[in-house]
Short mmCIF file of C-alpha atoms in Angstrom, two decimals:
data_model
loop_
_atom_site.label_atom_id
_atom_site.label_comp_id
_atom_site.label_asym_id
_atom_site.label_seq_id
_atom_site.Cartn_x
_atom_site.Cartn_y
_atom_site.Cartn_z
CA UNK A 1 58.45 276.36 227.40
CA UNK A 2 61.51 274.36 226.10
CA UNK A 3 64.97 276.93 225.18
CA UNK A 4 67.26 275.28 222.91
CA UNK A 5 70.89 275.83 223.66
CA UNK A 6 72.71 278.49 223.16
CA UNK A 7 70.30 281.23 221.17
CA UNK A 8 67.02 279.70 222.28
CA UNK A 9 67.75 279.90 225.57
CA UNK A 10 67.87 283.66 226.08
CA UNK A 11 64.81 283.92 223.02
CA UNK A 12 62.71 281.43 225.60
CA UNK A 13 62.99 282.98 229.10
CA UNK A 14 61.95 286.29 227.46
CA UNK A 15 58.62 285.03 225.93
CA UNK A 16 57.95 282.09 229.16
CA UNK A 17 58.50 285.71 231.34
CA UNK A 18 56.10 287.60 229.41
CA UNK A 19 53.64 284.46 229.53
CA UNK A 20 54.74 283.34 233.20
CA UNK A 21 55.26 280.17 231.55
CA UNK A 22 57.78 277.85 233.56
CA UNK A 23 61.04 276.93 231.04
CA UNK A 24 64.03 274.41 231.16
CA UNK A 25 66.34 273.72 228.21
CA UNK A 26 66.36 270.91 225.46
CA UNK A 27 69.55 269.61 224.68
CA UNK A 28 69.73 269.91 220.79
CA UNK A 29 73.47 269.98 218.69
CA UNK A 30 74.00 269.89 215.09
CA UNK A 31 76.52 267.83 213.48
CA UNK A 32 77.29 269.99 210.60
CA UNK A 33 79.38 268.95 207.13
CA UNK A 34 82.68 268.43 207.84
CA UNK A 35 84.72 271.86 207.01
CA UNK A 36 81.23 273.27 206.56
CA UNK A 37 79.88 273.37 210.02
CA UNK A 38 77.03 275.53 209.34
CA UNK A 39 75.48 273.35 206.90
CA UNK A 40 73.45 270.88 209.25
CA UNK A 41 74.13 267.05 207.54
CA UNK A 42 71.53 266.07 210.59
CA UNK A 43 71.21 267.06 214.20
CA UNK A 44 70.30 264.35 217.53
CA UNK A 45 68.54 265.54 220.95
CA UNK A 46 70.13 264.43 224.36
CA UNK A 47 66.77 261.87 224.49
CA UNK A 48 68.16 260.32 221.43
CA UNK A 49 66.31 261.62 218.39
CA UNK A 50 68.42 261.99 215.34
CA UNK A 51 67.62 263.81 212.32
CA UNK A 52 69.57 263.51 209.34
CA UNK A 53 69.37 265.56 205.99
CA UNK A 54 70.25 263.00 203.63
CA UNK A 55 70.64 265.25 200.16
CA UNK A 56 73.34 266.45 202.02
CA UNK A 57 74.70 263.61 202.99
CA UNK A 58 74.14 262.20 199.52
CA UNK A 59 75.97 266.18 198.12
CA UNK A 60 78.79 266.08 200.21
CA UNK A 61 79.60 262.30 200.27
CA UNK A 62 78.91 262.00 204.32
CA UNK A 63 79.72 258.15 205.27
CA UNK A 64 77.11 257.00 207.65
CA UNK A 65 79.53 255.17 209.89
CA UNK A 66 80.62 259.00 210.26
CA UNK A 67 77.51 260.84 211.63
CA UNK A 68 76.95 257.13 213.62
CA UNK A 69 80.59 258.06 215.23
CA UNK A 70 79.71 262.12 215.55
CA UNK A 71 76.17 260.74 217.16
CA UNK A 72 77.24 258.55 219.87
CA UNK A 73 80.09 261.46 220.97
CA UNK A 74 77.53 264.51 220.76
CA UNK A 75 75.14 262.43 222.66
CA UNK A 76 78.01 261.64 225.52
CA UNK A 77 78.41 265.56 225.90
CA UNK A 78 75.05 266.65 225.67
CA UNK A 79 74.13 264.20 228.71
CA UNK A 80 77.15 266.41 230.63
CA UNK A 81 75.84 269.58 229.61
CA UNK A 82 71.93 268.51 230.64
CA UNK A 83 73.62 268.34 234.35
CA UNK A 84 75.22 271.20 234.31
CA UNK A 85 71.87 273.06 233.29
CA UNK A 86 69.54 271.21 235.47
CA UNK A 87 71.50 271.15 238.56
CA UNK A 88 70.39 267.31 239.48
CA UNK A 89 66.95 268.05 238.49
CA UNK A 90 64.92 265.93 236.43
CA UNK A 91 63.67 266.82 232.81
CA UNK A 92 60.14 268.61 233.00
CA UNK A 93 57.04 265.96 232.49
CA UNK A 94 55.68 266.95 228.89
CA UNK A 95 53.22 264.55 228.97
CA UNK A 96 49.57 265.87 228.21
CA UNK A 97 51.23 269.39 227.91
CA UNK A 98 51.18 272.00 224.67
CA UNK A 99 55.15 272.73 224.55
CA UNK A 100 56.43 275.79 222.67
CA UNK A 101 59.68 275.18 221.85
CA UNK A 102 61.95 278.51 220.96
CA UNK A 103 65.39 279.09 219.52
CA UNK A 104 67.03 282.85 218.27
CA UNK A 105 66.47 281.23 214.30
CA UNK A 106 65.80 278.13 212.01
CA UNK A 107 68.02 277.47 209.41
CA UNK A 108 67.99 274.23 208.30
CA UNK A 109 65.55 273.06 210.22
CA UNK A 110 67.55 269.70 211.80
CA UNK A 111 68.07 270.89 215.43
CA UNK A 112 64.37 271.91 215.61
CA UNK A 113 63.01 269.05 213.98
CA UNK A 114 64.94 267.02 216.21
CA UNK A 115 63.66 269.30 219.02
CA UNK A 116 59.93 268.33 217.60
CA UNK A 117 60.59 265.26 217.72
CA UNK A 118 62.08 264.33 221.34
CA UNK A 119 59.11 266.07 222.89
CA UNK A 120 56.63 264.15 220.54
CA UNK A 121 58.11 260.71 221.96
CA UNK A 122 58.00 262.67 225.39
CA UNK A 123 54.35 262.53 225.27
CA UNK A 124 53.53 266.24 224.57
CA UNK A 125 49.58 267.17 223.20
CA UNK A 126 50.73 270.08 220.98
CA UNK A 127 54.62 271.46 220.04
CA UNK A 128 54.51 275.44 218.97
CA UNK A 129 57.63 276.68 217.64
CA UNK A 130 58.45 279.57 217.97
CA UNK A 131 61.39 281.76 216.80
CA UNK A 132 62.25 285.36 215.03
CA UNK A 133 63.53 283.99 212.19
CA UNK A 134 63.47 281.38 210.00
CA UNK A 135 64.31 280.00 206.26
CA UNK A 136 61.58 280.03 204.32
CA UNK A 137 62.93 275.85 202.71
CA UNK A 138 62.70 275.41 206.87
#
């Protein structure tokens, strides 16, 4: 069981307890519309996956050379972040392995496509989300 950062985390160890599943954390951010932070224009993993919503890029006039700039510095602090949370471990192997990923809601959708994603490339046989609430367009 994968937590994404920050609301997934706490969502996670509750269900991996209750299934004595083991969990570690997947490094997700959202790069949200300038002034508009909520509105995900796209969200990248700490693997490198990158998912962008391009009606709103296209709605709000997002430059890519932007989100390429926004990209390469999210991705420099989510690779600090992944050593503060693992403590020098490694990542978890996900090959072969059904992986139920869980964060507190899906909005959008970016961050847990993006989420989907990196543990697809990782080699994972099944990906369950799971979270307690989610947007229906999601």
């Amino acid at each position: 069981m994968l937590g994404l950062p920050r609301g997934g985390v706490p969502v996670g160890v509750e269900v991996a307890r209750k299934l004595d599943l083991d969990f570690d954390v997947l490094l997700v951010r959202k790069r949200g519309v300038p002034g508009h932070e909520e509105l995900a224009v796209g969200a990248v993993t700490s693997g490198g996956p990158r998912v962008l919503q391009r009606d709103v890029m296209a709605g709000c006039a997002i430059a890519p050379e932007w989100i390429d700039m926004r990209t390469r510095s999210e991705v420099a602090k989510m690779a600090r972040r992944e050593q503060v949370y693992r403590r020098g471990r490694p990542p978890p192997s996900l090959g072969g392995r059904v992986v139920i990923l869980a964060d507190d809601d899906v909005a959008t959708g970016a961050t847990m496509l993006a989420a989907v994603q990196q543990v697809r490339l990782a080699g994972a046989a099944r990906v369950v989300v799971a979270a307690p609430v989610c947007a229906p367009e999601a």
